[in-house]
Coordinates of C-alpha atoms in Angstrom, one line a residue:
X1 CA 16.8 -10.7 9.9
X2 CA 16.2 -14.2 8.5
X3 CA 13.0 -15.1 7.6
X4 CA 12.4 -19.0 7.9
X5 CA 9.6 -19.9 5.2
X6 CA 8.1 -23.5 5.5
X7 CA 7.6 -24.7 1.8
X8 CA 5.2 -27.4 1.2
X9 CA 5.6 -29.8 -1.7
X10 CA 6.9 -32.6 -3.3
X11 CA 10.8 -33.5 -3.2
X12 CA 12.0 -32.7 -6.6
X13 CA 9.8 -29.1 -6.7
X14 CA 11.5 -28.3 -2.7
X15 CA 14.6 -29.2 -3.9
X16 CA 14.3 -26.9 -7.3
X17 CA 13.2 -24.0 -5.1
X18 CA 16.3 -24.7 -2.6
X19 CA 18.4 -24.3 -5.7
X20 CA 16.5 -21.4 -6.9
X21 CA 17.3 -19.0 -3.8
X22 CA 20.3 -20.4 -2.7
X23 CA 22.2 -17.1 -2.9
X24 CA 19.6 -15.5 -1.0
X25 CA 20.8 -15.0 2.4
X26 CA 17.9 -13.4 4.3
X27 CA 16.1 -16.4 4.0
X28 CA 16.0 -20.2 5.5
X29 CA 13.7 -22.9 3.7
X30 CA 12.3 -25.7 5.5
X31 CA 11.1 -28.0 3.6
X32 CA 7.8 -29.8 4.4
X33 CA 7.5 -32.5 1.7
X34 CA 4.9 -35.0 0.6
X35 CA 4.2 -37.7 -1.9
X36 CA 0.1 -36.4 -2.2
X37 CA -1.1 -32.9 -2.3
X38 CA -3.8 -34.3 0.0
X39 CA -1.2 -35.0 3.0
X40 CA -0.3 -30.8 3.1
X41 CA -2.7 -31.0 5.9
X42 CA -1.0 -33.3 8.4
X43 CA 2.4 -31.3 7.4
X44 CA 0.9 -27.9 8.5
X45 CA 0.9 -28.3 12.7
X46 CA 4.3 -29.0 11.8
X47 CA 5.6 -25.7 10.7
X48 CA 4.5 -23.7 13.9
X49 CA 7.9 -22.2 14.2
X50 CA 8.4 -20.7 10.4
X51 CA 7.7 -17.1 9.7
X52 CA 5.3 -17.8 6.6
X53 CA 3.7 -21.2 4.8
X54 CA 4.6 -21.3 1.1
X55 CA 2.9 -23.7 -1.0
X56 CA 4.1 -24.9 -4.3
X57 CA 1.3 -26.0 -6.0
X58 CA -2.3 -24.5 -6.3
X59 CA -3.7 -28.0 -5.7
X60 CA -1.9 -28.2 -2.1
X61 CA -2.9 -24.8 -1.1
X62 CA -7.0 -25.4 -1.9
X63 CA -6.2 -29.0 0.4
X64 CA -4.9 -26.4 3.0
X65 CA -7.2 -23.5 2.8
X66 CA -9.5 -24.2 5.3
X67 CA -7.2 -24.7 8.1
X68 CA -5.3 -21.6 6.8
X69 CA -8.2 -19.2 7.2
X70 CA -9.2 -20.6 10.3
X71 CA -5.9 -20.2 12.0
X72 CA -5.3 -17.4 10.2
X73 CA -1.8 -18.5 9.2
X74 CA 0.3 -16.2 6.5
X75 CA 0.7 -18.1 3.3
X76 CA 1.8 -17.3 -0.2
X77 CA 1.8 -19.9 -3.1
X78 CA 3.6 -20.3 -6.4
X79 CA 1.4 -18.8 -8.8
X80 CA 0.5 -21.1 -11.9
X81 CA 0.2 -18.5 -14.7
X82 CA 0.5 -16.9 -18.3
X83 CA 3.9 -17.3 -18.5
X84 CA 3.9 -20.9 -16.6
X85 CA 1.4 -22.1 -19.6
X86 CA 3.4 -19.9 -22.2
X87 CA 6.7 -21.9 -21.4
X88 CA 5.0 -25.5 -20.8
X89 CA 3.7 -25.5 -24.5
X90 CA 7.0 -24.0 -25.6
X91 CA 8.3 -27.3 -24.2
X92 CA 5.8 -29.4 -25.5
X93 CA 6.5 -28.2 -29.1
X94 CA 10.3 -27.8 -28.9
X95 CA 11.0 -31.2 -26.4
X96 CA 8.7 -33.7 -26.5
X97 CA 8.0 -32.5 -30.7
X98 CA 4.3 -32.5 -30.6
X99 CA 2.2 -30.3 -32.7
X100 CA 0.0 -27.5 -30.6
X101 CA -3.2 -28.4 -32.2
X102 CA -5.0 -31.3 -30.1
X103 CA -4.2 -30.7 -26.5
X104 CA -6.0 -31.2 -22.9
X105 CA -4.9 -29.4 -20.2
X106 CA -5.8 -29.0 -16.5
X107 CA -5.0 -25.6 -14.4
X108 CA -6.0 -23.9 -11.6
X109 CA -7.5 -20.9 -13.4
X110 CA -8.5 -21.7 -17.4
X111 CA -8.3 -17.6 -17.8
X112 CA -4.6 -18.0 -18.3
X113 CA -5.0 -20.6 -20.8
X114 CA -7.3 -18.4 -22.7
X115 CA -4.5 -15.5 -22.5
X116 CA -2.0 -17.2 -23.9
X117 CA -4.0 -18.9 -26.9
X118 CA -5.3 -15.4 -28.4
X119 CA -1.8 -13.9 -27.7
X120 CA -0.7 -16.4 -29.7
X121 CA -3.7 -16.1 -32.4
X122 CA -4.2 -19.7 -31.3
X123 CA -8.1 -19.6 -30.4
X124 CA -9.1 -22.2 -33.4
X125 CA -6.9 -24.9 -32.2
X126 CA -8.5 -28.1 -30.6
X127 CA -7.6 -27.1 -26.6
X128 CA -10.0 -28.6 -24.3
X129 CA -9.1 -26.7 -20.7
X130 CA -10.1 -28.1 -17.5
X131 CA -10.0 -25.9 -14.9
X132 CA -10.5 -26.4 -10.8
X133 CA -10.5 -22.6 -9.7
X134 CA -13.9 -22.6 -8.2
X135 CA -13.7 -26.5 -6.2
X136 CA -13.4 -26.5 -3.0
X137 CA -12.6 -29.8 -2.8
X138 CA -10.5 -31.0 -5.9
X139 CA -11.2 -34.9 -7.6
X140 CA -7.5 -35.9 -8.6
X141 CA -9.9 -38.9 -10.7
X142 CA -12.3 -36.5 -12.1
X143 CA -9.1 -34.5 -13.5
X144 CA -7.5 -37.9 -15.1
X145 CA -11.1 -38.8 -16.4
X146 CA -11.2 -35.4 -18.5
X147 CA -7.9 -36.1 -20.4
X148 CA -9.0 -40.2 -21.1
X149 CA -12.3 -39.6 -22.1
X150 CA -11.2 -37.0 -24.8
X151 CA -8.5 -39.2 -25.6
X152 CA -10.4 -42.4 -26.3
X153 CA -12.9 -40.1 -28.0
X154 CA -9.8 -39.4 -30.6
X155 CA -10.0 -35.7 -29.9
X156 CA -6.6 -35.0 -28.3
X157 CA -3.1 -36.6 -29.4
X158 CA -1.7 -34.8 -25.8
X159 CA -2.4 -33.8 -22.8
X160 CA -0.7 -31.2 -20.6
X161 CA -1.4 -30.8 -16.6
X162 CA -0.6 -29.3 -13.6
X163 CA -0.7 -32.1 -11.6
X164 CA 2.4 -34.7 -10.8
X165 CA 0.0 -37.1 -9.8
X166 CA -2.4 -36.4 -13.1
X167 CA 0.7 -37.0 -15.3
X168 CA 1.5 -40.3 -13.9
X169 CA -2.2 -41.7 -14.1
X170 CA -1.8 -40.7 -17.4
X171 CA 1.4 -42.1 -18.5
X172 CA 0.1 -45.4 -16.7
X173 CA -2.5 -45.5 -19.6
X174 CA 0.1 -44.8 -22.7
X175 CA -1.3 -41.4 -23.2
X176 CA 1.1 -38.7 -24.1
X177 CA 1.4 -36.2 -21.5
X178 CA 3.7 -33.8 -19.4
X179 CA 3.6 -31.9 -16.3
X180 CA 3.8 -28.2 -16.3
X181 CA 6.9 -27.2 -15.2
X182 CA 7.5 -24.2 -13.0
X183 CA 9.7 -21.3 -14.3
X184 CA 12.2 -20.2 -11.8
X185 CA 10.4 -16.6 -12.2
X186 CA 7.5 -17.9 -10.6
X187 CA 9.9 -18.9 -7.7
X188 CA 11.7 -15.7 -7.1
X189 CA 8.5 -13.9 -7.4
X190 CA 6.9 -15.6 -4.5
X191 CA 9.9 -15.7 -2.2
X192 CA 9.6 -12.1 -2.7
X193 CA 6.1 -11.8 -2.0
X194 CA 6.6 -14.0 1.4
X195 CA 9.4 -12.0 2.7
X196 CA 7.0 -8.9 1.9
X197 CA 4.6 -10.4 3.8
X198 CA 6.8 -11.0 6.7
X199 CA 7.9 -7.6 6.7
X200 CA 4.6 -6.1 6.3
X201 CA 3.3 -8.1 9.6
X202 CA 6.2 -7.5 11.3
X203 CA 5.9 -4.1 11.0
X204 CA 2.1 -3.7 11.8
X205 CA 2.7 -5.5 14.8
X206 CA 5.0 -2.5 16.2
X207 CA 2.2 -0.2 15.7
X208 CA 0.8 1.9 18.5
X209 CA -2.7 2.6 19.5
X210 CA -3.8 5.4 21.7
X211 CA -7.8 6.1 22.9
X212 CA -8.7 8.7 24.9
X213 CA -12.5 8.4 26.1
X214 CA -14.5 11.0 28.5
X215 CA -18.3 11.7 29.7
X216 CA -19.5 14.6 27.3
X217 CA -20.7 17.6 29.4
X218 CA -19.5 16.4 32.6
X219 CA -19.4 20.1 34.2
X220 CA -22.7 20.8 33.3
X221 CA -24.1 17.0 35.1
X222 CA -21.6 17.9 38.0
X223 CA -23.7 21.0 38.2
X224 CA -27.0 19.6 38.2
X225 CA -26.5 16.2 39.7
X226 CA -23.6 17.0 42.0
X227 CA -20.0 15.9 42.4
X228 CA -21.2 12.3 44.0
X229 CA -22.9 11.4 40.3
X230 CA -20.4 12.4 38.1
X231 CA -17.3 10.4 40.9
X232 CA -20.3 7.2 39.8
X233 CA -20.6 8.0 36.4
X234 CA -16.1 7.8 36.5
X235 CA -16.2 4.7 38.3
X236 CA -18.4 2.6 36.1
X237 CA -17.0 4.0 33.2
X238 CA -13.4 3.4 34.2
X239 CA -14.4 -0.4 35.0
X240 CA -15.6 -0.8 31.7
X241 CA -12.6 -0.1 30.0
X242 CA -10.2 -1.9 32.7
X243 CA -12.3 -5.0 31.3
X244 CA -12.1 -3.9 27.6
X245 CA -8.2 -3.4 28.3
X246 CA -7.8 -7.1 29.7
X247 CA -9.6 -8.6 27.2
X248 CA -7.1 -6.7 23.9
X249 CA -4.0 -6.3 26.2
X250 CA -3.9 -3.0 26.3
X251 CA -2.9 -0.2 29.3
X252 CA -5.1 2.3 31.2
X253 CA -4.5 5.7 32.6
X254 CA -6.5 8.8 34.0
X255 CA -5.3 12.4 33.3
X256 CA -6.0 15.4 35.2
X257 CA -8.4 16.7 32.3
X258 CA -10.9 14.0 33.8
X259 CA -10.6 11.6 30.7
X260 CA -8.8 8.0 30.5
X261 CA -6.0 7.3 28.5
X262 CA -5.4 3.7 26.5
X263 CA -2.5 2.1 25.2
X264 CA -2.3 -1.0 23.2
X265 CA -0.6 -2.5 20.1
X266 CA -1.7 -5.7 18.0
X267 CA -4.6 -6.8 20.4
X268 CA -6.4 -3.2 20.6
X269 CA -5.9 -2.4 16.6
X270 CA -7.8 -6.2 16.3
X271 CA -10.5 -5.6 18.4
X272 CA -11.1 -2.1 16.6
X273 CA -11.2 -3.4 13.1
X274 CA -13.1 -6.1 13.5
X275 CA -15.9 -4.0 14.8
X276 CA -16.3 -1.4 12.9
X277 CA -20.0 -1.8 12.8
X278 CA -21.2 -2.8 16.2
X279 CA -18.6 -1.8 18.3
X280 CA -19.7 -3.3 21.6
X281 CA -17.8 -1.1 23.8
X282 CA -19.5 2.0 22.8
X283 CA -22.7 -0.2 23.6
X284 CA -21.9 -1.2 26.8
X285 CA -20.9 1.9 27.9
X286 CA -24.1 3.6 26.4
X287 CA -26.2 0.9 28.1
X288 CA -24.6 0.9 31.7
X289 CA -24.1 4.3 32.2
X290 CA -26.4 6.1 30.2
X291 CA -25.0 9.7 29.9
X292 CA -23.0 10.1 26.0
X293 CA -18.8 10.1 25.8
X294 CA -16.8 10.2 23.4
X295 CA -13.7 8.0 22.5
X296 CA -11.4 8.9 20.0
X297 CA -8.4 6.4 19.3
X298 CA -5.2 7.2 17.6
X299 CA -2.5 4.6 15.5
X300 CA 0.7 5.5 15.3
X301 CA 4.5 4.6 15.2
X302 CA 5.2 6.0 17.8
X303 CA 3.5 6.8 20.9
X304 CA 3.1 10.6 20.5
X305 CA 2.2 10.2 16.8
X306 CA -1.0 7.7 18.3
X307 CA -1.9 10.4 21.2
X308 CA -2.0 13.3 18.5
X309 CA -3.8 10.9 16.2
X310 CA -6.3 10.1 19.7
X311 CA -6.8 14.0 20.0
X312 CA -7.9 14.4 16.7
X313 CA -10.4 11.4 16.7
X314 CA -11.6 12.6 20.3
X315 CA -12.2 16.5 19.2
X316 CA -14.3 15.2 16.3
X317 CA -16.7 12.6 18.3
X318 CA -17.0 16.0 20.6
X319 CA -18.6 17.7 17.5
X320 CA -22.0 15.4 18.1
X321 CA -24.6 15.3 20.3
X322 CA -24.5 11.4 21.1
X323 CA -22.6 9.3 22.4
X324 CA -19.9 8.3 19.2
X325 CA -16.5 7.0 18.7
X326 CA -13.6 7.7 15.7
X327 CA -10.4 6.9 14.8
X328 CA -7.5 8.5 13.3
X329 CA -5.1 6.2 11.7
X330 CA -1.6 6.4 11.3
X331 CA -1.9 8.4 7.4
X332 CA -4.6 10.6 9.0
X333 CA -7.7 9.0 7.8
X334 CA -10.7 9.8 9.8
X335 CA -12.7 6.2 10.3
X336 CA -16.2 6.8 11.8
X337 CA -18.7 6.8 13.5
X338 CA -18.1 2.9 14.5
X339 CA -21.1 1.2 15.6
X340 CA -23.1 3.0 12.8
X341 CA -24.0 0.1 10.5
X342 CA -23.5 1.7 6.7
X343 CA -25.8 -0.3 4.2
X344 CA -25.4 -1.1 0.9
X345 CA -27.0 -3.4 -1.7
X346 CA -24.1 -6.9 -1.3
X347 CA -26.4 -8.1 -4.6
X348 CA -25.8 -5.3 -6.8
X349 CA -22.3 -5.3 -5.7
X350 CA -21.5 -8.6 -6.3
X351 CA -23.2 -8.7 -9.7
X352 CA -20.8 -5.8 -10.6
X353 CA -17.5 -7.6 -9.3
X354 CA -18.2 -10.8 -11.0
X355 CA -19.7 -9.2 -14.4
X356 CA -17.6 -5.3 -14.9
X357 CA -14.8 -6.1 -12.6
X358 CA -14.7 -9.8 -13.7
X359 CA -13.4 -11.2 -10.2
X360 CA -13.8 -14.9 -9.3
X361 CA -16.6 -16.1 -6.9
X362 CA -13.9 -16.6 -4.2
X363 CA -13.1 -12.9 -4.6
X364 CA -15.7 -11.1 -4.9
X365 CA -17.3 -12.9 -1.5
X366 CA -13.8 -12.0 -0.1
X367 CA -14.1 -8.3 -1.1
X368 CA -17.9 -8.0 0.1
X369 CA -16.9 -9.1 3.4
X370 CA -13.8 -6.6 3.2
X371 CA -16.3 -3.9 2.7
X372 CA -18.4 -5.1 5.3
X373 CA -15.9 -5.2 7.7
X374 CA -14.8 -1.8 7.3
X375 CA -18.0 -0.4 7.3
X376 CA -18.0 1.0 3.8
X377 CA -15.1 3.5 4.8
X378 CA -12.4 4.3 2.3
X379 CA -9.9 1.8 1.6
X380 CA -6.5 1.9 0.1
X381 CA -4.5 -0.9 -1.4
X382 CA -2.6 -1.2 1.9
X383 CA -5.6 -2.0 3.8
X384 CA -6.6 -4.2 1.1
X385 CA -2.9 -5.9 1.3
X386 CA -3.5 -6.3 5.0
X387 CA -6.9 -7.8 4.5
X388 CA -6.0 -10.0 1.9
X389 CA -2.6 -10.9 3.3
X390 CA -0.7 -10.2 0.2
X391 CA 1.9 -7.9 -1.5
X392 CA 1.4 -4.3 -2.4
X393 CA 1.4 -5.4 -5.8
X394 CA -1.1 -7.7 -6.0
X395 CA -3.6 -5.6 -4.0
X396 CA -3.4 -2.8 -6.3
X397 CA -3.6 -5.4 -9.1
X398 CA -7.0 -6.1 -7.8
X399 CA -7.2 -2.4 -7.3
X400 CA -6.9 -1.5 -10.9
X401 CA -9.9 -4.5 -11.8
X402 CA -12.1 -2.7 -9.8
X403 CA -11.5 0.8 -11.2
X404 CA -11.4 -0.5 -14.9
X405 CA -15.0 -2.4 -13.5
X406 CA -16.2 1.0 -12.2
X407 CA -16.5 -0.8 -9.3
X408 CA -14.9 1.8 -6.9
X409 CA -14.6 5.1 -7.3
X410 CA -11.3 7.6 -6.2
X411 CA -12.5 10.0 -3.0
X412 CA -9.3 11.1 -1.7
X413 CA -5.8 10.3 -0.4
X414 CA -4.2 9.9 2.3
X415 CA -1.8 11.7 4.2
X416 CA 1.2 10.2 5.1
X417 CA 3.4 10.7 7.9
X418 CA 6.6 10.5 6.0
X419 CA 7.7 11.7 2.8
X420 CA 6.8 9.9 -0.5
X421 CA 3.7 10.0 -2.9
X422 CA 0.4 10.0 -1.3
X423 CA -1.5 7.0 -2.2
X424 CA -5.3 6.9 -3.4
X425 CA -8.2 6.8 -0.9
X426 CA -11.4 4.0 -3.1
X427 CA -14.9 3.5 -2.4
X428 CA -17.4 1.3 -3.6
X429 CA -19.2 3.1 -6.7
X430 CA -22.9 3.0 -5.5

């Protein structure tokens, strides 16, 4: 399978990342390329037929991220890191022959800067770091205006950005300057992590969900009420569900053990997750009909994995009185009851992911609404890898912040269908 990634940048970076996977035969580029970060946007409609958006700069991807999220494209970008800064200043001293002791620089996230300086027991050198992590809309002038006003104030004798067009404002003036350079490690890494990502939503795609759903006691109304009331109670119910089927493309069927059988794939699993706390079919049906059921859906890879997985969920929404609705996912996780909101204090929460867990504004809004979305169920870092749209790797890195943070707590694992380790079941820590 070849994966075609669409990579967005200017022509010298496109054609160093060409260079860079050449050998790699599982993958096409198709270069998207621009003379301003700020024209990524009119490029993007462009790239409908690529498998994944890469972005080589940070600054190109914040110009992009709205209309990334909305459309909910897939899209990985270069990372601009430790070992990006580590190798730019090694340039600095050892190619352009300037001293590390009076430097500006501009990046996307100052942390990194910060890393490498007290790696390097540099943290009483003159570095004055600029950083645009938290803009949502970046000021190419306000970032030139940081380097000349500390170099007219005499308190830099260099400055070092991130930014092509940065560098040649710069230059323009006569002040000495470079642009980061980015290693070819950074390169391969997110190739890797798009054709992850490819893979990953490839393979979600294929999966298969099963629901069974039934009136609870239905002998015992048939008994009281007759046989006419409980052939009403089937026939509103059963429209109900022909409508929910339409609208996430999914199949319906009746057994002889008076329940109805679904079947559905990307559209159903959706719909599901998306409503974890008010899920509006289990509403309806409550409202219309007014007698409790119970659904139980099932994800699978196969079909008869999802129907087991459907049983299992069913027999447990069986064990209450009400009306109530579970799921059994494809590692055997029970998720449930949906439609029963499950509060917890968002404040405290995000007080502890921005202060234990040290996550960036960006994030921890990101991970609130994860955990709202999912109701507060247990998580693993492949849910937060499909959430996030990103590589194992750098969900569990996230992962590991929030442990260290005492942020989330372990409460299980799950069970996997095939053989390997069992991976670790989190939830929030208060």
């Amino acid at each position: 399978m070849t994966i075609k990634i669409a990579v967005f940048g200017r022509k010298e970076i496109i054609e160093r990342v060409e260079d860079c996977v050449k050998e790699q035969q599982d993958i096409e580029i198709i270069p998207f390329i621009y003379t301003k970060e700020i024209d990524v946007n009119l490029l993007i409609d462009q790239a409908f037929m690529c498998d994944i958006y890469l972005f080589t700069t940070p600054l190109s991807y914040l110009h992009a991220k709205e209309k990334i999220q909305k459309k909910r494209l897939p899209a990985v970008q270069i990372t601009f890191d430790e070992y990006m800064v580590l190798t730019s200043l090694y340039r600095v001293r050892n190619y352009e022959k300037q001293e590390l002791k009076r430097i500006s620089i501009d990046i996307h996230n100052g942390t990194h800067v910060t890393e490498v300086l007290s790696e390097l027991e540099m943290l009483d050198r003159a570095f004055y770091t600029y950083s645009y992590n938290d803009m949502s809309q970046v000021n190419i002038d306000q970032i030139v205006s940081h380097h000349v006003q500390l170099w007219e104030a005499g308190k830099i004798d260099y400055a070092l950005t991130s930014i092509i067009e940065v560098d040649k404002q710069l230059k323009q003036r006569a002040i000495p300057s470079s642009c980061m350079i980015i290693p070819k490690t950074n390169i391969l890494h997110a190739m890797e992590q798009a054709k992850s990502l490819v893979t990953f939503n490839k393979s979600q795609s294929a999966q298969i969900v099963a629901g069974y759903a039934r009136i609870k006691h239905l002998q015992e109304i048939e008994k009281i009420k007759g046989i006419h009331k409980v052939r009403e109670l089937q026939s509103k119910l059963s429209s109900i569900l022909v409508r929910f089927t339409e609208k996430t493309y999914a199949t319906l069927l009746t057994n002889n053990e008076n329940q109805f059988v679904l079947f559905g794939t990307r559209g159903i699993l959706d719909h599901i997750t998306n409503h974890y706390r008010d899920f509006p079919l289990l509403q309806e049906i409550e409202t219309r009909i007014k007698v409790p059921v119970e659904i139980g859906f099932g994800l699978g890879l196969t079909a008869k994995q999802a129907e087991d997985h459907a049983q299992q969920a069913l027999d447990i929404s069986g064990e209450s009185e009400g009306s109530s609705c579970y799921i059994v996912n494809d590692r055997q996780d029970i998720i449930g009851p949906l439609g029963v909101k499950k509060h917890f204090d968002t404040s405290r929460l995000y007080q502890a992911l921005i202060h234990k867990a040290r996550l960036n504004n960006e994030l921890s809004y990101n991970f609130i609404d994860f955990v709202t979305l999912r109701n507060n169920e247990p998580f693993s870092s492949h849910d937060v890898a499909t959430y996030y749209r990103v590589t194992k790797r750098s969900a569990e890195r996230t992962i590991n912040k929030l442990l260290i943070g005492d942020v989330i707590k372990v409460v299980g694992e799950e069970k996997p269908y095939v053989k390997g380790r069992p991976r670790k079941l989190f939830q929030i820590n208060m």
